[in-house]
Short mmCIF file of C-alpha atoms and ligand atoms in Angstrom, two decimals:
data_model
loop_
_atom_site.label_atom_id
_atom_site.label_comp_id
_atom_site.label_asym_id
_atom_site.label_seq_id
_atom_site.Cartn_x
_atom_site.Cartn_y
_atom_site.Cartn_z
CA MET A 34 0.04 0.03 0.04
CA LYS A 35 1.13 3.51 -0.76
CA ASP A 36 2.19 5.52 2.27
CA PHE A 37 -0.27 8.16 3.20
CA TYR A 38 0.15 11.24 5.37
CA ILE A 39 -2.42 13.17 7.45
CA LEU A 40 -1.60 16.71 8.40
CA GLY A 41 -3.08 17.62 11.85
CA ILE A 42 -3.63 21.23 13.03
CA GLU A 43 -4.29 22.24 16.56
CA SER A 44 -5.07 25.77 17.74
CA THR A 45 -8.00 25.52 20.15
CA CYS A 46 -6.17 27.18 23.14
CA ASP A 47 -2.63 28.33 23.67
CA GLU A 48 -0.64 25.90 21.62
CA THR A 49 -0.22 26.36 17.82
CA SER A 50 0.60 23.01 16.53
CA ALA A 51 0.97 20.94 13.37
CA ALA A 52 1.93 17.34 12.86
CA LEU A 53 2.34 14.75 10.20
CA LEU A 54 1.04 11.21 10.83
CA LYS A 55 2.30 8.53 8.45
CA ASN A 56 -0.03 5.55 7.69
CA GLY A 57 -2.21 6.40 10.66
CA GLN A 58 0.43 5.22 13.19
CA GLU A 59 3.76 6.93 12.96
CA ILE A 60 4.36 10.55 14.12
CA VAL A 61 6.72 11.92 11.47
CA SER A 62 6.63 15.50 13.01
CA ASN A 63 4.75 17.16 15.92
CA VAL A 64 5.65 20.90 16.01
CA VAL A 65 4.26 22.75 19.00
CA TYR A 66 4.59 26.46 19.43
CA SER A 67 3.48 27.10 23.05
CA GLN A 68 2.32 30.50 24.11
CA ILE A 69 3.20 30.13 27.71
CA GLU A 70 5.62 33.00 27.64
CA LEU A 71 2.92 35.32 26.40
CA HIS A 72 0.33 34.42 28.97
CA LYS A 73 2.73 33.89 31.94
CA LYS A 74 2.36 37.39 33.42
CA TYR A 75 -1.39 37.02 33.49
CA ALA A 76 -1.29 33.57 34.94
CA GLY A 77 -3.87 32.32 32.53
CA VAL A 78 -4.74 32.33 28.81
CA VAL A 79 -5.76 35.71 27.37
CA PRO A 80 -7.98 34.86 24.40
CA GLU A 81 -7.24 37.97 22.33
CA LEU A 82 -3.43 37.46 22.69
CA ALA A 83 -3.85 33.83 21.98
CA SER A 84 -5.72 34.48 18.68
CA ARG A 85 -3.11 36.93 17.46
CA ALA A 86 -0.27 34.51 18.30
CA HIS A 87 -2.00 31.76 16.39
CA ALA A 88 -2.40 33.91 13.38
CA ALA A 89 1.27 34.96 13.58
CA LYS A 90 2.72 31.47 13.92
CA ILE A 91 0.44 29.00 12.23
CA ALA A 92 1.97 29.22 8.72
CA SER A 93 5.60 28.64 9.95
CA VAL A 94 4.48 25.85 12.30
CA ILE A 95 2.65 23.96 9.41
CA SER A 96 5.56 24.61 7.05
CA SER A 97 8.04 23.03 9.57
CA ALA A 98 5.75 20.04 10.17
CA LEU A 99 5.17 19.37 6.51
CA GLY A 100 8.73 19.67 5.24
CA LYS A 101 8.60 18.36 1.68
CA ILE A 102 5.65 16.09 2.23
CA LYS A 103 2.33 16.57 0.46
CA PRO A 104 -0.42 15.57 2.78
CA ASP A 105 -3.16 13.14 1.70
CA TYR A 106 -5.65 14.52 4.17
CA VAL A 107 -5.76 17.70 6.20
CA ALA A 108 -7.20 17.48 9.76
CA PHE A 109 -7.93 20.21 12.32
CA ALA A 110 -9.54 20.53 15.73
CA ASN A 111 -12.91 22.13 15.29
CA GLY A 112 -13.75 22.65 18.94
CA PRO A 113 -14.30 22.90 21.75
CA GLY A 114 -11.98 25.83 22.08
CA LEU A 115 -11.42 29.60 22.03
CA PRO A 116 -13.27 31.15 18.94
CA GLY A 117 -10.20 33.14 17.73
CA GLY A 118 -7.91 30.14 17.68
CA LEU A 119 -10.57 27.84 16.11
CA LEU A 120 -10.94 30.38 13.24
CA VAL A 121 -7.25 30.51 12.51
CA GLY A 122 -6.88 26.66 12.57
CA SER A 123 -10.06 26.25 10.48
CA ILE A 124 -9.09 28.73 7.82
CA ALA A 125 -5.49 27.28 7.52
CA ALA A 126 -6.85 23.84 7.14
CA GLN A 127 -9.38 24.74 4.57
CA THR A 128 -6.92 26.71 2.59
CA LEU A 129 -4.42 23.72 2.53
CA ALA A 130 -7.17 21.20 1.79
CA LEU A 131 -8.06 23.33 -1.30
CA LEU A 132 -4.49 23.88 -2.30
CA TYR A 133 -3.54 20.13 -2.14
CA ASN A 134 -7.07 19.14 -3.32
CA VAL A 135 -7.39 16.61 -0.47
CA PRO A 136 -10.18 15.88 2.01
CA LEU A 137 -10.62 18.15 5.01
CA ILE A 138 -11.43 16.43 8.26
CA GLY A 139 -12.66 18.23 11.41
CA VAL A 140 -12.28 16.47 14.66
CA ASN A 141 -13.23 17.15 18.23
CA HIS A 142 -10.36 18.27 20.38
CA LEU A 143 -11.44 15.98 23.20
CA GLU A 144 -11.36 12.94 20.85
CA GLY A 145 -7.75 13.92 20.24
CA HIS A 146 -6.97 13.83 23.95
CA LEU A 147 -8.66 10.37 24.16
CA PHE A 148 -6.83 8.75 21.29
CA ALA A 149 -3.51 10.38 22.24
CA CYS A 150 -3.39 7.46 24.73
CA GLU A 151 -2.80 5.14 21.78
CA LEU A 152 0.38 6.96 20.75
CA THR A 153 2.64 4.87 22.83
CA GLY A 154 5.47 4.51 20.24
CA THR A 155 5.85 0.80 21.29
CA PRO A 156 4.56 -0.48 18.87
CA LYS A 157 3.74 2.70 17.08
CA ILE A 158 0.07 2.53 18.14
CA ASN A 159 -1.35 0.59 20.97
CA PRO A 160 -5.10 0.57 20.30
CA LEU A 161 -7.56 1.25 23.15
CA LYS A 162 -9.97 -1.37 24.05
CA PHE A 163 -13.62 -0.50 24.15
CA PRO A 164 -15.79 -0.03 26.07
CA LEU A 165 -13.89 2.29 28.24
CA VAL A 166 -14.29 5.25 30.55
CA SER A 167 -12.20 8.33 29.65
CA LEU A 168 -11.18 11.08 32.01
CA ILE A 169 -10.14 14.21 30.10
CA VAL A 170 -8.46 16.53 32.42
CA SER A 171 -6.76 19.73 31.48
CA GLY A 172 -6.71 23.56 32.01
CA GLY A 173 -10.11 23.90 30.21
CA HIS A 174 -11.76 20.40 30.80
CA THR A 175 -12.54 17.96 33.50
CA GLU A 176 -14.99 15.46 32.00
CA LEU A 177 -15.77 11.77 32.15
CA TRP A 178 -16.93 9.99 29.13
CA LEU A 179 -18.25 6.54 28.52
CA VAL A 180 -16.89 5.44 25.21
CA LYS A 181 -18.71 2.37 23.83
CA ASN A 182 -16.87 2.47 20.47
CA TYR A 183 -15.40 4.97 18.09
CA GLY A 184 -17.95 7.77 17.65
CA ASN A 185 -20.24 6.31 20.44
CA TYR A 186 -19.68 8.76 23.23
CA LYS A 187 -21.72 9.56 26.29
CA GLN A 188 -20.76 12.39 28.74
CA LEU A 189 -21.18 11.14 32.17
CA GLY A 190 -20.28 14.36 33.89
CA LYS A 191 -17.97 17.37 33.92
CA THR A 192 -16.86 20.15 36.12
CA ARG A 193 -19.35 22.62 37.25
CA ASP A 194 -16.88 25.40 37.68
CA ASP A 195 -13.05 25.28 37.43
CA ALA A 196 -11.31 22.51 35.59
CA ALA A 197 -8.70 20.58 37.58
CA GLY A 198 -5.76 22.17 35.63
CA GLU A 199 -7.25 25.62 36.17
CA ALA A 200 -7.40 24.89 39.93
CA PHE A 201 -3.64 23.92 39.77
CA ASP A 202 -2.94 27.22 37.93
CA LYS A 203 -4.93 29.28 40.42
CA VAL A 204 -3.35 27.65 43.45
CA SER A 205 0.09 28.14 41.85
CA LYS A 206 -0.73 31.88 41.40
CA LEU A 207 -1.78 32.09 45.06
CA LEU A 208 1.45 30.67 46.24
CA GLY A 209 3.49 32.67 43.66
CA LEU A 210 4.89 29.68 41.99
CA GLY A 211 4.42 30.56 38.38
CA TYR A 212 2.63 29.48 35.29
CA PRO A 213 1.45 27.02 34.14
CA GLY A 214 0.75 25.95 37.69
CA GLY A 215 0.46 22.14 37.29
CA PRO A 216 4.04 21.33 36.85
CA GLN A 217 5.18 23.80 39.62
CA VAL A 218 2.54 22.59 42.19
CA SER A 219 3.39 18.94 41.60
CA LYS A 220 7.09 19.71 41.91
CA TRP A 221 6.71 21.34 45.22
CA ALA A 222 4.25 18.61 46.35
CA LYS A 223 7.15 16.12 46.23
CA GLU A 224 8.83 17.97 49.10
CA GLY A 225 5.59 18.35 51.20
CA ASP A 226 3.56 16.26 53.53
CA LYS A 227 0.05 15.70 52.18
CA ASN A 228 -1.33 14.84 55.50
CA LYS A 229 -0.36 18.03 57.32
CA ILE A 230 -3.37 19.93 56.04
CA LYS A 231 -6.70 18.48 55.22
CA PHE A 232 -8.44 20.16 52.31
CA PRO A 233 -11.96 19.14 51.29
CA ARG A 234 -12.56 16.49 48.69
CA PRO A 235 -15.34 17.73 46.34
CA PHE A 236 -16.70 14.24 45.64
CA MET A 237 -20.29 15.39 44.53
CA PRO A 238 -21.88 12.07 45.55
CA GLY A 239 -24.44 10.48 43.31
CA THR A 240 -23.07 12.40 40.11
CA PHE A 241 -20.14 12.16 37.93
CA GLU A 242 -19.70 15.82 38.10
CA PHE A 243 -16.74 17.72 39.50
CA SER A 244 -16.25 21.08 41.32
CA PHE A 245 -12.79 22.46 42.06
CA SER A 246 -13.39 26.07 42.76
CA GLY A 247 -14.30 25.49 46.40
CA LEU A 248 -10.93 23.62 46.94
CA LYS A 249 -9.19 26.57 45.43
CA THR A 250 -10.95 28.92 47.90
CA ALA A 251 -10.07 26.59 50.75
CA VAL A 252 -6.47 26.99 49.83
CA SER A 253 -6.76 30.77 49.72
CA TYR A 254 -8.49 30.84 53.15
CA TYR A 255 -5.81 28.69 54.64
CA LEU A 256 -3.07 30.96 53.25
CA ARG A 257 -4.97 34.00 54.67
CA ASP A 258 -5.09 32.37 58.06
CA ASN A 259 -1.65 30.87 58.12
CA LYS A 260 0.75 33.57 56.99
CA ASN A 261 3.89 31.32 57.34
CA ALA A 262 2.29 28.23 55.93
CA ASN A 263 4.69 25.76 54.31
CA LYS A 264 4.14 25.95 50.52
CA ALA A 265 5.25 22.41 49.88
CA ASP A 266 2.72 21.03 52.40
CA ILE A 267 -0.08 23.14 50.80
CA CYS A 268 0.83 21.82 47.39
CA ALA A 269 0.90 18.23 48.59
CA ALA A 270 -2.36 18.48 50.40
CA PHE A 271 -4.08 20.37 47.51
CA GLN A 272 -2.65 17.84 44.84
CA SER A 273 -3.94 14.94 46.92
CA ALA A 274 -7.41 16.40 47.23
CA VAL A 275 -7.61 16.78 43.43
CA VAL A 276 -6.03 13.47 42.68
CA GLU A 277 -8.20 11.51 45.25
CA THR A 278 -11.28 13.11 43.72
CA LEU A 279 -10.38 12.38 40.13
CA VAL A 280 -9.47 8.79 40.87
CA LYS A 281 -12.50 8.06 43.04
CA LYS A 282 -14.97 9.38 40.50
CA THR A 283 -13.34 7.66 37.52
CA LEU A 284 -13.25 4.31 39.22
CA GLU A 285 -16.91 4.65 40.29
CA ALA A 286 -17.85 5.43 36.66
CA ALA A 287 -15.84 2.37 35.38
CA LYS A 288 -17.56 0.16 38.07
CA LYS A 289 -21.02 1.45 37.17
CA TYR A 290 -20.54 0.96 33.49
CA LYS A 291 -18.70 -2.27 33.83
CA VAL A 292 -15.79 -1.36 31.68
CA LYS A 293 -12.34 -2.86 31.97
CA THR A 294 -10.30 0.11 30.67
CA ILE A 295 -9.81 3.63 31.89
CA ALA A 296 -8.10 6.16 29.59
CA VAL A 297 -6.72 9.47 30.99
CA GLY A 298 -5.70 12.37 28.66
CA GLY A 299 -5.27 16.05 28.88
CA GLY A 300 -2.54 18.29 30.43
CA VAL A 301 -3.21 17.13 33.96
CA ALA A 302 -2.54 13.57 32.86
CA ALA A 303 1.08 14.48 33.12
CA ASN A 304 0.69 14.49 36.88
CA ASN A 305 2.72 11.64 38.38
CA ALA A 306 0.59 11.42 41.63
CA LEU A 307 -2.56 11.08 39.52
CA GLU A 308 -1.04 8.41 37.35
CA GLU A 309 0.36 6.34 40.43
CA LEU A 310 -2.93 6.36 42.37
CA MET A 311 -5.16 5.76 39.27
CA LYS A 312 -3.05 2.72 38.22
CA GLU A 313 -2.78 1.47 41.78
CA LYS A 314 -6.59 1.56 42.26
CA ALA A 315 -7.46 0.34 38.83
CA GLN A 316 -5.09 -2.68 39.37
CA LYS A 317 -6.81 -3.57 42.61
CA ALA A 318 -10.20 -3.33 40.87
CA GLY A 319 -9.01 -5.52 37.82
CA LEU A 320 -8.84 -2.61 35.53
CA GLU A 321 -6.30 -1.32 33.17
CA ALA A 322 -5.59 2.43 33.38
CA ARG A 323 -4.04 3.92 30.21
CA PHE A 324 -2.28 7.25 30.43
CA VAL A 325 -1.19 9.44 27.62
CA LYS A 326 2.57 9.31 27.11
CA LYS A 327 4.52 12.08 28.71
CA GLY A 328 4.98 14.92 26.17
CA LEU A 329 1.73 14.24 24.39
CA SER A 330 -0.62 15.07 27.22
CA SER A 331 -0.77 18.73 26.47
CA ASP A 332 -2.41 20.15 23.25
CA ASN A 333 -0.61 18.89 20.15
CA ALA A 334 -1.52 18.14 16.60
CA ALA A 335 -0.35 14.48 16.50
CA MET A 336 -3.35 13.66 18.54
CA ILE A 337 -5.60 15.63 16.14
CA ALA A 338 -4.16 13.61 13.11
CA LEU A 339 -4.74 10.36 14.85
CA ALA A 340 -8.31 11.26 15.79
CA ALA A 341 -8.85 12.10 12.03
CA TYR A 342 -7.37 8.71 11.12
CA LYS A 343 -9.96 7.15 13.40
CA LYS A 344 -12.66 9.08 11.62
CA ILE A 345 -11.33 8.03 8.14
CA GLN A 346 -11.39 4.37 9.22
CA PHE A 347 -14.90 4.68 10.58
CA LYS A 348 -16.15 6.25 7.40
CA ALA A 349 -14.40 3.61 5.41
CA LYS A 350 -16.20 0.88 7.35
CA GLN A 351 -19.48 2.61 6.46
CA GLY A 352 -18.42 2.47 2.82
CA LYS A 353 -17.97 6.20 2.58
CA ILE A 354 -14.38 6.30 2.01
CA ASN A 355 -13.64 7.04 -1.60
CA ILE A 356 -13.78 10.29 0.20
CA ASP A 357 -16.10 12.91 -1.06
CA PRO A 358 -14.32 15.91 0.39
CA ASN A 359 -17.58 17.92 0.46
CA MET A 360 -19.22 15.23 2.62
CA ILE A 361 -16.54 15.70 5.21
CA VAL A 362 -16.54 19.42 4.95
CA ARG A 363 -20.19 19.55 5.51
CA SER A 364 -20.10 17.31 8.56
CA TRP A 365 -17.29 19.03 10.31
CA ASN A 366 -19.40 20.43 12.94
CA LYS A 367 -20.72 17.09 14.05
O1 KG4 B 1028 -4.29 20.05 27.72
P1 KG4 B 1028 -3.59 21.33 28.05
O2 KG4 B 1028 -2.22 21.54 27.54
O3 KG4 B 1028 -4.42 22.51 27.68
C1 KG4 B 1028 -5.86 22.71 27.89
O4 KG4 B 1028 -6.56 22.16 26.98
O5 KG4 B 1028 -6.13 23.28 28.95
O6 KG4 B 1028 -3.56 21.35 29.81
C2 KG4 B 1028 -2.93 22.48 30.42
C3 KG4 B 1028 -3.11 22.26 31.93
C4 KG4 B 1028 -2.78 23.47 32.66
O7 KG4 B 1028 -3.69 23.90 33.58
C5 KG4 B 1028 -1.54 22.91 33.50
O8 KG4 B 1028 -1.30 23.50 34.75
C6 KG4 B 1028 -1.89 21.38 33.67
O9 KG4 B 1028 -2.58 21.12 32.42
N1 KG4 B 1028 -0.76 20.45 33.93
C7 KG4 B 1028 -0.56 19.87 35.08
C8 KG4 B 1028 0.65 19.22 35.01
N2 KG4 B 1028 1.26 19.57 33.88
C9 KG4 B 1028 0.28 20.40 33.22
N3 KG4 B 1028 -1.41 19.74 36.25
C10 KG4 B 1028 -0.96 18.98 37.13
N4 KG4 B 1028 0.21 18.26 37.18
C11 KG4 B 1028 1.07 18.36 36.15
N5 KG4 B 1028 2.19 17.74 36.15
ZN1 ZN B 1029 -6.60 20.20 25.46
#
């Protein structure tokens, strides 16, 4: 079979990224321009600055990812995300699909985070086993999904307020540790005692929903009342409250829906304490917990290209693959 290449484009939040995926399984390139430096001083993503940076960088990022390869498909993340970034990615992708006269495939950003768990590199792709429960946990999302098969997704619950990564970022800001907060807080947590302070666990019984803003407020009250508090202990106690909550709810969902696999994706999946506890509890319950490989947990275009490949395979099974580009273009919002 002739080799084929999918160009993926990601621009939903604060990473401008383009990737080439060969034969639906090998990452040839995955160029990520991170806007962290731009947003650092605001300790959070400023949408207007993000849109401008996407517009400024997207052409060079795509050009570096493509090299001399002509793609056979152009894929892009069509949401959820910040409107400005989505527009930049969508226009770039539409233009390239027209230029190369190849199909344009819009995929959901969260599907990208889910399928990123397959990009293990050993072998090139390690397919997920369905049905599974997926925890997508990042700066913008904290959601539990029941995935019965490709395209068969049911949202079980999501955060009612802050996403878990957002809570890490805000706690880091309160402690003056820098942005993005997750890596900083988890680094400090290693030196702290998680049992010295007891922060609330927002378990939200009877639901698969989350809520992390109260926990962040608890940290701010603790700091107000304990001026000389030990930062490492606060980080350790906060992290363990978030991790225990995420793990408990994910395992409850897996049990309720009788799945054997848990898949964890999104920026917070890089958190070692989360991975350790999830894997430990999953193993005890006879489940497999799959985590996205380090380096592919944050937003990137390789995961978008892979999600597009899944869509191509799915359409092929339905006999729709002598791809009519227009059909895909028209369905890009679905
Ligand atoms: O997936 P991502 O790159 O962008 C969004 O879609 O939000 O996730 C970024 C988020 C940030 O909130 C960051 O603080 C968090 O992921 N994060 C972490 C860690 N590394 C990144 N949170 C906890 N522990 C980490 N090691
Ligand atoms: Zn994301």
